[in-house]
Short mmCIF file of C-alpha atoms in Angstrom, two decimals:
data_model
loop_
_atom_site.label_atom_id
_atom_site.label_comp_id
_atom_site.label_asym_id
_atom_site.label_seq_id
_atom_site.Cartn_x
_atom_site.Cartn_y
_atom_site.Cartn_z
CA MET A 413 4.96 -25.65 10.26
CA GLN A 414 6.10 -22.16 11.20
CA LYS A 415 9.28 -20.97 9.55
CA HIS A 416 11.53 -18.35 11.16
CA LEU A 417 13.87 -16.34 8.94
CA ARG A 418 16.45 -14.10 10.58
CA LEU A 419 18.22 -11.14 9.02
CA GLU A 420 21.28 -13.30 8.41
CA ASP A 421 19.17 -15.96 6.64
CA LEU A 422 17.94 -13.32 4.19
CA ALA A 423 21.52 -12.51 3.24
CA SER A 424 22.08 -16.17 2.31
CA PHE A 425 19.47 -16.21 -0.49
CA ASP A 426 20.14 -15.22 -4.09
CA ARG A 427 18.81 -11.76 -4.92
CA PHE A 428 15.69 -12.98 -6.74
CA THR A 429 14.56 -15.27 -3.93
CA ARG A 430 15.27 -12.55 -1.40
CA ALA A 431 13.34 -9.98 -3.45
CA ASN A 432 10.37 -12.33 -3.83
CA ILE A 433 10.19 -12.98 -0.08
CA ILE A 434 10.50 -9.33 0.94
CA ASN A 435 8.23 -8.00 -1.80
CA SER A 436 5.39 -10.33 -0.87
CA LEU A 437 5.86 -10.08 2.90
CA SER A 438 4.43 -6.57 3.17
CA GLY A 439 1.08 -7.73 1.84
CA PHE A 440 -1.52 -7.07 -0.84
CA LYS A 441 -1.21 -3.75 -2.64
CA SER A 442 -3.08 -1.43 -4.96
CA ALA A 443 -2.40 -2.64 -8.54
CA SER A 444 -2.18 0.56 -10.54
CA LEU A 445 -0.81 2.08 -13.72
CA ILE A 446 0.75 5.53 -13.64
CA GLY A 447 0.42 7.55 -16.83
CA THR A 448 2.71 10.47 -17.66
CA VAL A 449 4.09 12.44 -20.63
CA ASN A 450 7.48 14.07 -21.05
CA LYS A 451 7.91 17.70 -22.12
CA ASN A 452 7.69 16.64 -25.78
CA GLY A 453 4.37 14.89 -25.24
CA GLN A 454 5.80 11.35 -25.43
CA PRO A 455 3.51 9.21 -23.22
CA ASN A 456 4.76 6.72 -20.64
CA LEU A 457 2.92 4.06 -18.68
CA ALA A 458 4.27 2.03 -15.75
CA ILE A 459 2.88 -0.34 -13.16
CA PHE A 460 3.10 0.62 -9.49
CA SER A 461 1.71 -1.05 -6.41
CA ASN A 462 3.34 0.74 -3.49
CA ILE A 463 0.69 3.42 -3.17
CA VAL A 464 -0.49 4.95 0.10
CA HIS A 465 -3.27 7.22 1.24
CA ILE A 466 -1.63 10.18 2.99
CA GLY A 467 -4.64 12.31 3.84
CA ALA A 468 -8.12 13.33 2.74
CA ASP A 469 -7.98 17.10 3.33
CA PRO A 470 -5.91 18.03 1.40
CA ALA A 471 -6.37 14.86 -0.65
CA LEU A 472 -2.85 13.43 -0.89
CA VAL A 473 -1.58 10.14 -2.28
CA GLY A 474 2.00 8.87 -2.17
CA PHE A 475 3.86 6.24 -4.15
CA LEU A 476 7.28 4.68 -3.93
CA ASN A 477 9.49 5.01 -7.00
CA ARG A 478 12.48 2.67 -7.36
CA PRO A 479 15.99 4.06 -7.84
CA LEU A 480 16.46 6.17 -10.97
CA ASP A 481 18.58 3.65 -12.87
CA ALA A 482 15.80 1.03 -12.49
CA ALA A 483 12.79 3.30 -13.12
CA PRO A 484 13.68 6.71 -14.57
CA HIS A 485 10.84 7.74 -16.90
CA THR A 486 7.78 8.14 -14.68
CA LEU A 487 9.68 10.28 -12.18
CA SER A 488 11.39 12.50 -14.75
CA ASN A 489 8.09 13.04 -16.60
CA ILE A 490 6.38 14.03 -13.35
CA GLN A 491 9.20 16.44 -12.63
CA GLU A 492 8.90 17.95 -16.12
CA THR A 493 5.11 18.36 -16.22
CA GLY A 494 3.96 18.22 -12.58
CA SER A 495 1.11 15.95 -13.73
CA TYR A 496 0.34 12.22 -13.54
CA THR A 497 -2.60 9.85 -13.50
CA ILE A 498 -3.22 6.71 -11.45
CA ASN A 499 -5.41 4.07 -13.10
CA HIS A 500 -6.69 0.92 -11.38
CA ILE A 501 -5.87 -2.36 -13.05
CA ILE A 502 -8.81 -4.65 -13.83
CA ALA A 503 -8.67 -8.43 -14.33
CA ASP A 504 -8.97 -8.19 -18.14
CA ILE A 505 -5.74 -6.23 -18.52
CA PHE A 506 -3.42 -7.55 -15.81
CA PRO A 507 -1.04 -9.30 -18.27
CA GLN A 508 -0.71 -6.08 -20.30
CA ALA A 509 -0.31 -4.00 -17.15
CA HIS A 510 2.43 -6.36 -15.94
CA GLN A 511 4.18 -6.09 -19.32
CA SER A 512 4.52 -2.32 -18.78
CA SER A 513 7.17 -3.16 -16.16
CA ALA A 514 9.59 -4.28 -18.91
CA LYS A 515 12.51 -1.92 -19.49
CA TYR A 516 11.57 -0.18 -22.73
CA PRO A 517 13.77 2.62 -24.12
CA ALA A 518 12.59 6.18 -23.45
CA ASP A 519 11.27 6.64 -27.00
CA ILE A 520 8.94 3.64 -26.80
CA SER A 521 5.46 4.28 -25.36
CA GLU A 522 4.35 1.44 -23.09
CA PHE A 523 0.83 2.16 -24.32
CA GLU A 524 1.85 1.00 -27.79
CA ALA A 525 4.05 -1.79 -26.49
CA THR A 526 1.31 -3.29 -24.31
CA GLY A 527 -1.77 -2.47 -26.38
CA LEU A 528 -3.37 -0.40 -23.63
CA THR A 529 -5.23 2.71 -24.79
CA PRO A 530 -4.24 6.24 -23.76
CA VAL A 531 -7.12 8.67 -23.27
CA TYR A 532 -6.79 12.38 -22.55
CA HIS A 533 -9.23 14.52 -20.60
CA GLU A 534 -9.50 18.26 -21.19
CA GLY A 535 -7.16 20.30 -19.04
CA ILE A 536 -5.10 17.32 -17.85
CA ILE A 537 -1.67 16.86 -19.43
CA ALA A 538 -1.05 13.23 -18.45
CA PRO A 539 -2.82 10.35 -20.21
CA PHE A 540 -5.31 8.00 -18.54
CA VAL A 541 -5.76 4.30 -19.36
CA ALA A 542 -9.05 3.83 -21.20
CA GLU A 543 -9.44 0.20 -20.03
CA SER A 544 -9.32 1.24 -16.36
CA HIS A 545 -12.66 1.96 -14.65
CA VAL A 546 -11.33 4.02 -11.74
CA GLN A 547 -8.85 6.76 -12.59
CA TYR A 548 -7.58 9.94 -10.98
CA SER A 549 -5.13 12.69 -11.82
CA LEU A 550 -2.60 14.26 -9.48
CA GLU A 551 -0.47 17.36 -9.24
CA LEU A 552 3.03 16.82 -7.89
CA LYS A 553 3.52 18.24 -4.40
CA GLN A 554 6.78 16.78 -3.13
CA ILE A 555 9.46 14.24 -4.00
CA ILE A 556 11.25 12.87 -0.94
CA PRO A 557 14.51 11.04 -1.70
CA ILE A 558 14.97 8.00 0.58
CA GLU A 559 18.70 8.02 1.21
CA LEU A 560 18.67 4.54 2.75
CA ASN A 561 18.40 2.93 -0.70
CA GLY A 562 18.06 5.55 -3.43
CA THR A 563 14.28 5.29 -3.83
CA PHE A 564 11.82 8.21 -3.88
CA PHE A 565 8.56 8.83 -2.06
CA VAL A 566 6.43 10.91 -4.43
CA ILE A 567 3.47 12.86 -3.06
CA GLY A 568 0.69 14.28 -5.21
CA ALA A 569 -2.57 16.14 -4.64
CA ILE A 570 -5.66 14.55 -6.19
CA GLN A 571 -7.23 16.77 -8.87
CA ASP A 572 -9.85 14.88 -10.91
CA ILE A 573 -11.50 11.55 -10.15
CA PHE A 574 -13.37 9.30 -12.60
CA TYR A 575 -15.33 6.20 -11.50
CA PRO A 576 -18.55 4.34 -12.29
CA GLU A 577 -21.29 6.07 -10.30
CA GLU A 578 -22.88 2.76 -9.30
CA ILE A 579 -19.89 1.64 -7.18
CA GLN A 580 -20.29 4.49 -4.70
CA GLU A 581 -22.03 3.73 -1.40
CA GLU A 582 -24.08 6.19 0.65
CA ASP A 583 -21.19 7.15 2.91
CA GLY A 584 -19.00 8.05 -0.07
CA PHE A 585 -17.02 4.76 -0.02
CA LEU A 586 -16.02 3.43 -3.44
CA ALA A 587 -16.66 -0.33 -3.65
CA LEU A 588 -13.73 -0.96 -5.97
CA GLU A 589 -14.52 -4.66 -6.38
CA LYS A 590 -17.66 -3.61 -8.28
CA ALA A 591 -15.46 -1.65 -10.72
CA GLY A 592 -13.26 -4.71 -11.19
CA SER A 593 -10.19 -3.14 -9.55
CA ILE A 594 -7.74 -5.84 -8.51
CA CYS A 595 -4.77 -6.00 -6.14
CA SER A 596 -1.28 -7.38 -6.46
CA LEU A 597 1.23 -9.25 -4.35
CA GLY A 598 4.98 -9.12 -4.74
CA THR A 599 6.26 -8.25 -8.19
CA SER A 600 4.26 -10.77 -10.16
CA ALA A 601 0.93 -12.00 -8.71
CA TYR A 602 -2.51 -10.49 -9.22
CA TYR A 603 -5.70 -11.06 -7.21
CA GLU A 604 -9.40 -10.29 -7.33
CA THR A 605 -11.13 -9.55 -4.02
CA LYS A 606 -14.28 -10.56 -2.19
CA ARG A 607 -15.66 -8.46 0.63
CA LEU A 608 -15.74 -9.97 4.10
CA GLY A 609 -17.43 -7.00 5.73
CA LYS A 610 -17.53 -3.28 6.26
CA LEU A 611 -17.51 -2.05 9.82
CA ALA A 612 -18.60 1.10 11.62
CA TYR A 613 -16.12 3.65 12.97
CA ALA A 614 -14.59 2.01 16.05
CA LYS A 615 -15.13 3.51 19.52
CA PRO A 616 -13.70 2.32 22.84
CA MET B 744 -22.45 5.90 -15.84
CA GLN B 745 -19.05 7.53 -15.32
CA LYS B 746 -18.85 10.13 -12.59
CA HIS B 747 -16.29 12.95 -12.67
CA LEU B 748 -15.37 14.66 -9.41
CA ARG B 749 -13.23 17.79 -9.54
CA LEU B 750 -11.10 19.22 -6.74
CA GLU B 751 -13.81 21.77 -6.03
CA ASP B 752 -16.46 19.03 -5.77
CA LEU B 753 -14.41 17.31 -3.06
CA ALA B 754 -14.49 20.49 -0.98
CA SER B 755 -18.29 20.46 -1.08
CA PHE B 756 -18.65 17.14 0.76
CA ASP B 757 -18.78 16.74 4.54
CA ARG B 758 -15.50 15.49 5.98
CA PHE B 759 -16.66 11.89 6.45
CA THR B 760 -17.90 11.50 2.87
CA ARG B 761 -14.74 13.14 1.58
CA ALA B 762 -12.55 10.89 3.72
CA ASN B 763 -14.41 7.77 2.55
CA ILE B 764 -13.99 8.69 -1.12
CA ILE B 765 -10.31 9.58 -0.87
CA ASN B 766 -9.42 6.69 1.43
CA SER B 767 -10.92 4.10 -0.88
CA LEU B 768 -9.75 5.70 -4.13
CA SER B 769 -6.10 4.69 -3.69
CA GLY B 770 -7.03 1.01 -3.72
CA PHE B 771 -6.70 -2.23 -1.79
CA LYS B 772 -4.08 -2.24 0.95
CA SER B 773 -2.19 -4.54 3.29
CA ALA B 774 -4.41 -5.06 6.38
CA SER B 775 -1.93 -5.22 9.23
CA LEU B 776 -1.56 -4.77 12.96
CA ILE B 777 1.49 -3.00 14.35
CA GLY B 778 2.61 -4.13 17.79
CA THR B 779 4.79 -1.98 20.05
CA VAL B 780 5.65 -1.43 23.73
CA ASN B 781 6.51 1.78 25.50
CA LYS B 782 9.63 2.13 27.69
CA ASN B 783 7.67 0.76 30.68
CA GLY B 784 6.70 -2.37 28.77
CA GLN B 785 3.06 -1.34 28.23
CA PRO B 786 1.97 -3.00 24.95
CA ASN B 787 0.09 -1.22 22.18
CA LEU B 788 -1.62 -2.58 19.09
CA ALA B 789 -2.98 -0.56 16.17
CA ILE B 790 -4.31 -1.28 12.70
CA PHE B 791 -2.44 0.11 9.70
CA SER B 792 -2.99 -0.39 6.00
CA ASN B 793 -0.76 2.17 4.31
CA ILE B 794 2.29 -0.04 4.12
CA VAL B 795 4.81 -0.06 1.27
CA HIS B 796 7.72 -2.18 0.18
CA ILE B 797 10.73 0.12 -0.09
CA GLY B 798 13.47 -2.31 -1.02
CA ALA B 799 14.71 -5.88 -0.64
CA ASP B 800 18.42 -5.28 0.01
CA PRO B 801 18.47 -3.83 2.59
CA ALA B 802 14.97 -5.14 3.40
CA LEU B 803 12.98 -1.97 4.12
CA VAL B 804 9.27 -1.43 4.74
CA GLY B 805 7.52 1.91 5.19
CA PHE B 806 4.20 2.87 6.74
CA LEU B 807 2.24 6.07 6.96
CA ASN B 808 1.37 7.27 10.46
CA ARG B 809 -1.42 9.82 10.88
CA PRO B 810 -0.80 13.12 12.69
CA LEU B 811 0.30 12.77 16.31
CA ASP B 812 -2.95 14.03 17.85
CA ALA B 813 -4.88 11.30 15.96
CA ALA B 814 -2.43 8.42 16.42
CA PRO B 815 0.29 9.08 19.02
CA HIS B 816 1.09 5.76 20.69
CA THR B 817 2.56 3.56 17.97
CA LEU B 818 4.95 6.28 16.85
CA SER B 819 6.10 7.29 20.32
CA ASN B 820 6.64 3.64 21.28
CA ILE B 821 8.73 3.07 18.17
CA GLN B 822 10.77 6.16 19.00
CA GLU B 823 11.30 4.91 22.56
CA THR B 824 12.28 1.33 21.76
CA GLY B 825 13.29 1.33 18.07
CA SER B 826 11.31 -1.90 17.68
CA TYR B 827 7.94 -2.86 16.18
CA THR B 828 6.17 -5.81 14.63
CA ILE B 829 3.82 -6.02 11.64
CA ASN B 830 1.23 -8.80 11.76
CA HIS B 831 -1.10 -9.74 8.90
CA ILE B 832 -4.80 -9.70 9.67
CA ILE B 833 -6.71 -12.90 8.87
CA ALA B 834 -10.46 -13.20 8.23
CA ASP B 835 -11.18 -14.63 11.71
CA ILE B 836 -9.95 -11.52 13.51
CA PHE B 837 -10.84 -8.59 11.26
CA PRO B 838 -13.55 -7.21 13.62
CA GLN B 839 -11.09 -7.28 16.53
CA ALA B 840 -8.34 -5.79 14.39
CA HIS B 841 -10.69 -3.00 13.31
CA GLN B 842 -11.62 -2.34 16.94
CA SER B 843 -7.95 -1.58 17.68
CA SER B 844 -8.47 1.69 15.75
CA ALA B 845 -10.66 3.07 18.57
CA LYS B 846 -9.04 5.84 20.59
CA TYR B 847 -8.10 4.09 23.81
CA PRO B 848 -6.16 5.97 26.51
CA ALA B 849 -2.40 5.34 26.67
CA ASP B 850 -2.71 3.06 29.73
CA ILE B 851 -5.12 0.65 28.00
CA SER B 852 -3.59 -2.17 25.94
CA GLU B 853 -5.50 -2.74 22.72
CA PHE B 854 -4.58 -6.41 23.12
CA GLU B 855 -6.77 -6.57 26.22
CA ALA B 856 -9.45 -4.29 24.77
CA THR B 857 -9.84 -6.35 21.60
CA GLY B 858 -9.12 -9.85 22.91
CA LEU B 859 -6.15 -10.39 20.60
CA THR B 860 -3.21 -12.27 22.11
CA PRO B 861 0.26 -10.76 22.50
CA VAL B 862 3.15 -13.14 22.01
CA TYR B 863 6.81 -12.35 22.56
CA HIS B 864 9.77 -13.92 20.78
CA GLU B 865 13.21 -14.07 22.37
CA GLY B 866 15.33 -11.04 21.66
CA ILE B 867 12.48 -8.95 20.21
CA ILE B 868 11.08 -6.19 22.43
CA ALA B 869 7.80 -5.59 20.59
CA PRO B 870 4.87 -8.01 20.87
CA PHE B 871 3.49 -10.05 17.97
CA VAL B 872 -0.17 -11.01 17.48
CA ALA B 873 -0.58 -14.73 18.13
CA GLU B 874 -3.64 -15.01 15.86
CA SER B 875 -1.70 -13.71 12.86
CA HIS B 876 -0.02 -16.31 10.62
CA VAL B 877 2.49 -14.02 8.93
CA GLN B 878 4.49 -11.71 11.19
CA TYR B 879 7.72 -9.77 11.03
CA SER B 880 9.73 -7.50 13.27
CA LEU B 881 11.43 -4.27 12.30
CA GLU B 882 14.10 -1.95 13.58
CA LEU B 883 13.39 1.75 13.13
CA LYS B 884 15.61 3.37 10.50
CA GLN B 885 14.03 6.75 9.78
CA ILE B 886 10.95 8.84 10.51
CA ILE B 887 10.17 11.37 7.76
CA PRO B 888 7.70 14.09 8.78
CA ILE B 889 5.37 14.99 5.89
CA GLU B 890 4.95 18.73 6.33
CA LEU B 891 2.05 18.91 3.86
CA ASN B 892 -0.35 17.49 6.45
CA GLY B 893 1.45 16.53 9.66
CA THR B 894 1.73 12.80 8.92
CA PHE B 895 4.86 10.66 9.20
CA PHE B 896 6.47 8.16 6.86
CA VAL B 897 8.15 5.57 9.07
CA ILE B 898 10.85 3.33 7.62
CA GLY B 899 12.06 0.15 9.27
CA ALA B 900 14.50 -2.63 8.44
CA ILE B 901 13.07 -6.16 8.55
CA GLN B 902 14.71 -8.28 11.26
CA ASP B 903 12.79 -11.53 11.86
CA ILE B 904 10.09 -13.12 9.70
CA PHE B 905 7.60 -15.81 10.76
CA TYR B 906 5.28 -17.58 8.30
CA PRO B 907 3.80 -21.01 7.60
CA GLU B 908 6.42 -22.89 5.58
CA GLU B 909 3.80 -24.34 3.22
CA ILE B 910 2.83 -20.93 1.74
CA GLN B 911 6.27 -20.37 0.24
CA GLU B 912 6.70 -21.07 -3.48
CA GLU B 913 9.92 -22.20 -5.17
CA ASP B 914 10.97 -18.70 -6.16
CA GLY B 915 10.67 -17.45 -2.56
CA PHE B 916 7.24 -15.82 -3.08
CA LEU B 917 4.91 -15.99 -0.08
CA ALA B 918 1.37 -16.96 -1.21
CA LEU B 919 -0.32 -14.92 1.51
CA GLU B 920 -3.81 -16.09 0.54
CA LYS B 921 -2.82 -19.56 1.76
CA ALA B 922 -1.97 -18.05 5.17
CA GLY B 923 -5.35 -16.32 5.26
CA SER B 924 -3.91 -12.80 5.06
CA ILE B 925 -6.60 -10.36 3.94
CA CYS B 926 -6.57 -6.84 2.53
CA SER B 927 -8.54 -3.72 3.33
CA LEU B 928 -10.14 -0.83 1.50
CA GLY B 929 -10.74 2.62 2.90
CA THR B 930 -11.04 2.84 6.66
CA SER B 931 -13.64 0.16 7.17
CA ALA B 932 -13.89 -2.65 4.58
CA TYR B 933 -12.03 -5.98 4.58
CA TYR B 934 -11.52 -8.43 1.72
CA GLU B 935 -10.23 -11.92 1.06
CA THR B 936 -8.37 -12.52 -2.18
CA LYS B 937 -8.34 -15.04 -5.02
CA ARG B 938 -5.36 -15.34 -7.32
CA LEU B 939 -5.86 -14.46 -10.99
CA GLY B 940 -2.33 -15.35 -12.03
CA LYS B 941 1.38 -15.01 -11.40
CA LEU B 942 3.50 -13.82 -14.30
CA ALA B 943 7.14 -14.07 -15.27
CA TYR B 944 9.53 -11.12 -15.05
CA ALA B 945 8.56 -8.84 -17.97
CA LYS B 946 11.00 -8.21 -20.81
CA PRO B 947 10.52 -5.94 -23.86
#
């Protein structure tokens, strides 16, 4: 049976129910961990799913950061160092990745708290997640404050990309399911994927 | 074997290979169709995957629109009417949904060109996709031009939501896999999902 919720219905729910509806409504997302360090070298790791492709040339990726009081560390570290990494979550680590969303104090590294392993590559300040099979580093380009609700749209330029060679198809496409990358839904659910098909460039 | 691509390697690829790498790198996305009409009532339908949850209260969703010369109609229709719908793609219609990405002239409705069915709900200007099981309408709130590459980040407030009642869990969460909603990767691949788990709110 089809349900119809109106704007005024949404207002009638408690905030958790409302958040669960709205968070899941916009669909499956890229389940990723963002690694950063502050100016003292203290590492930070946080789970993000609201990640978009902005363009290929220049290669730009954006993510949505919650308001500063809810999620301060990733954004301030990126502002301090200009550097961050995005690491795909695989099925083996999704409970640990989810745990990184807990509100730890600034002096606690979520790597230590969750048991995930930081790994550093030469010339890149921010840490990667060793357990992740597809990883890339970014250089901060722009932070756009969203005045409607105090969030931030953060845009970075892709610098270095690491992935298992065998997942790449002839046209360049990265078959992420072969690297074990998963997706997420809402704030709490994680999914593996199975390919239905890959289609040619559409023409009228 | 792990492959490492540097920024300078990316520049060495042809534009299609480069686009396929970068488009897929950012991960699985929400495979959705955006329905609009222009001021004369001419409907338009286009596939979008770069969709983010911005906030639950107010309920805001953002999407990334390519530069105007590549994707003019959805954006201009939203500017003219302030109204649009987002409709989840299901497995049965992914080839038709993909076909909506072809560059049709402004006077051709992608509904007619692809065989998808427009459906109108009382009080909502923009058309929904009848074949889609999860649909919502939005009111334009803000268009943010991304000067780095000529794209646009479009923010709307959720107005009306339609979904099969049986997919909703006790906490409000919409189990989209039960509605057949799929996800996409890159510009051309489509995936169904299988849940690995749903976790409690994380605490330190």
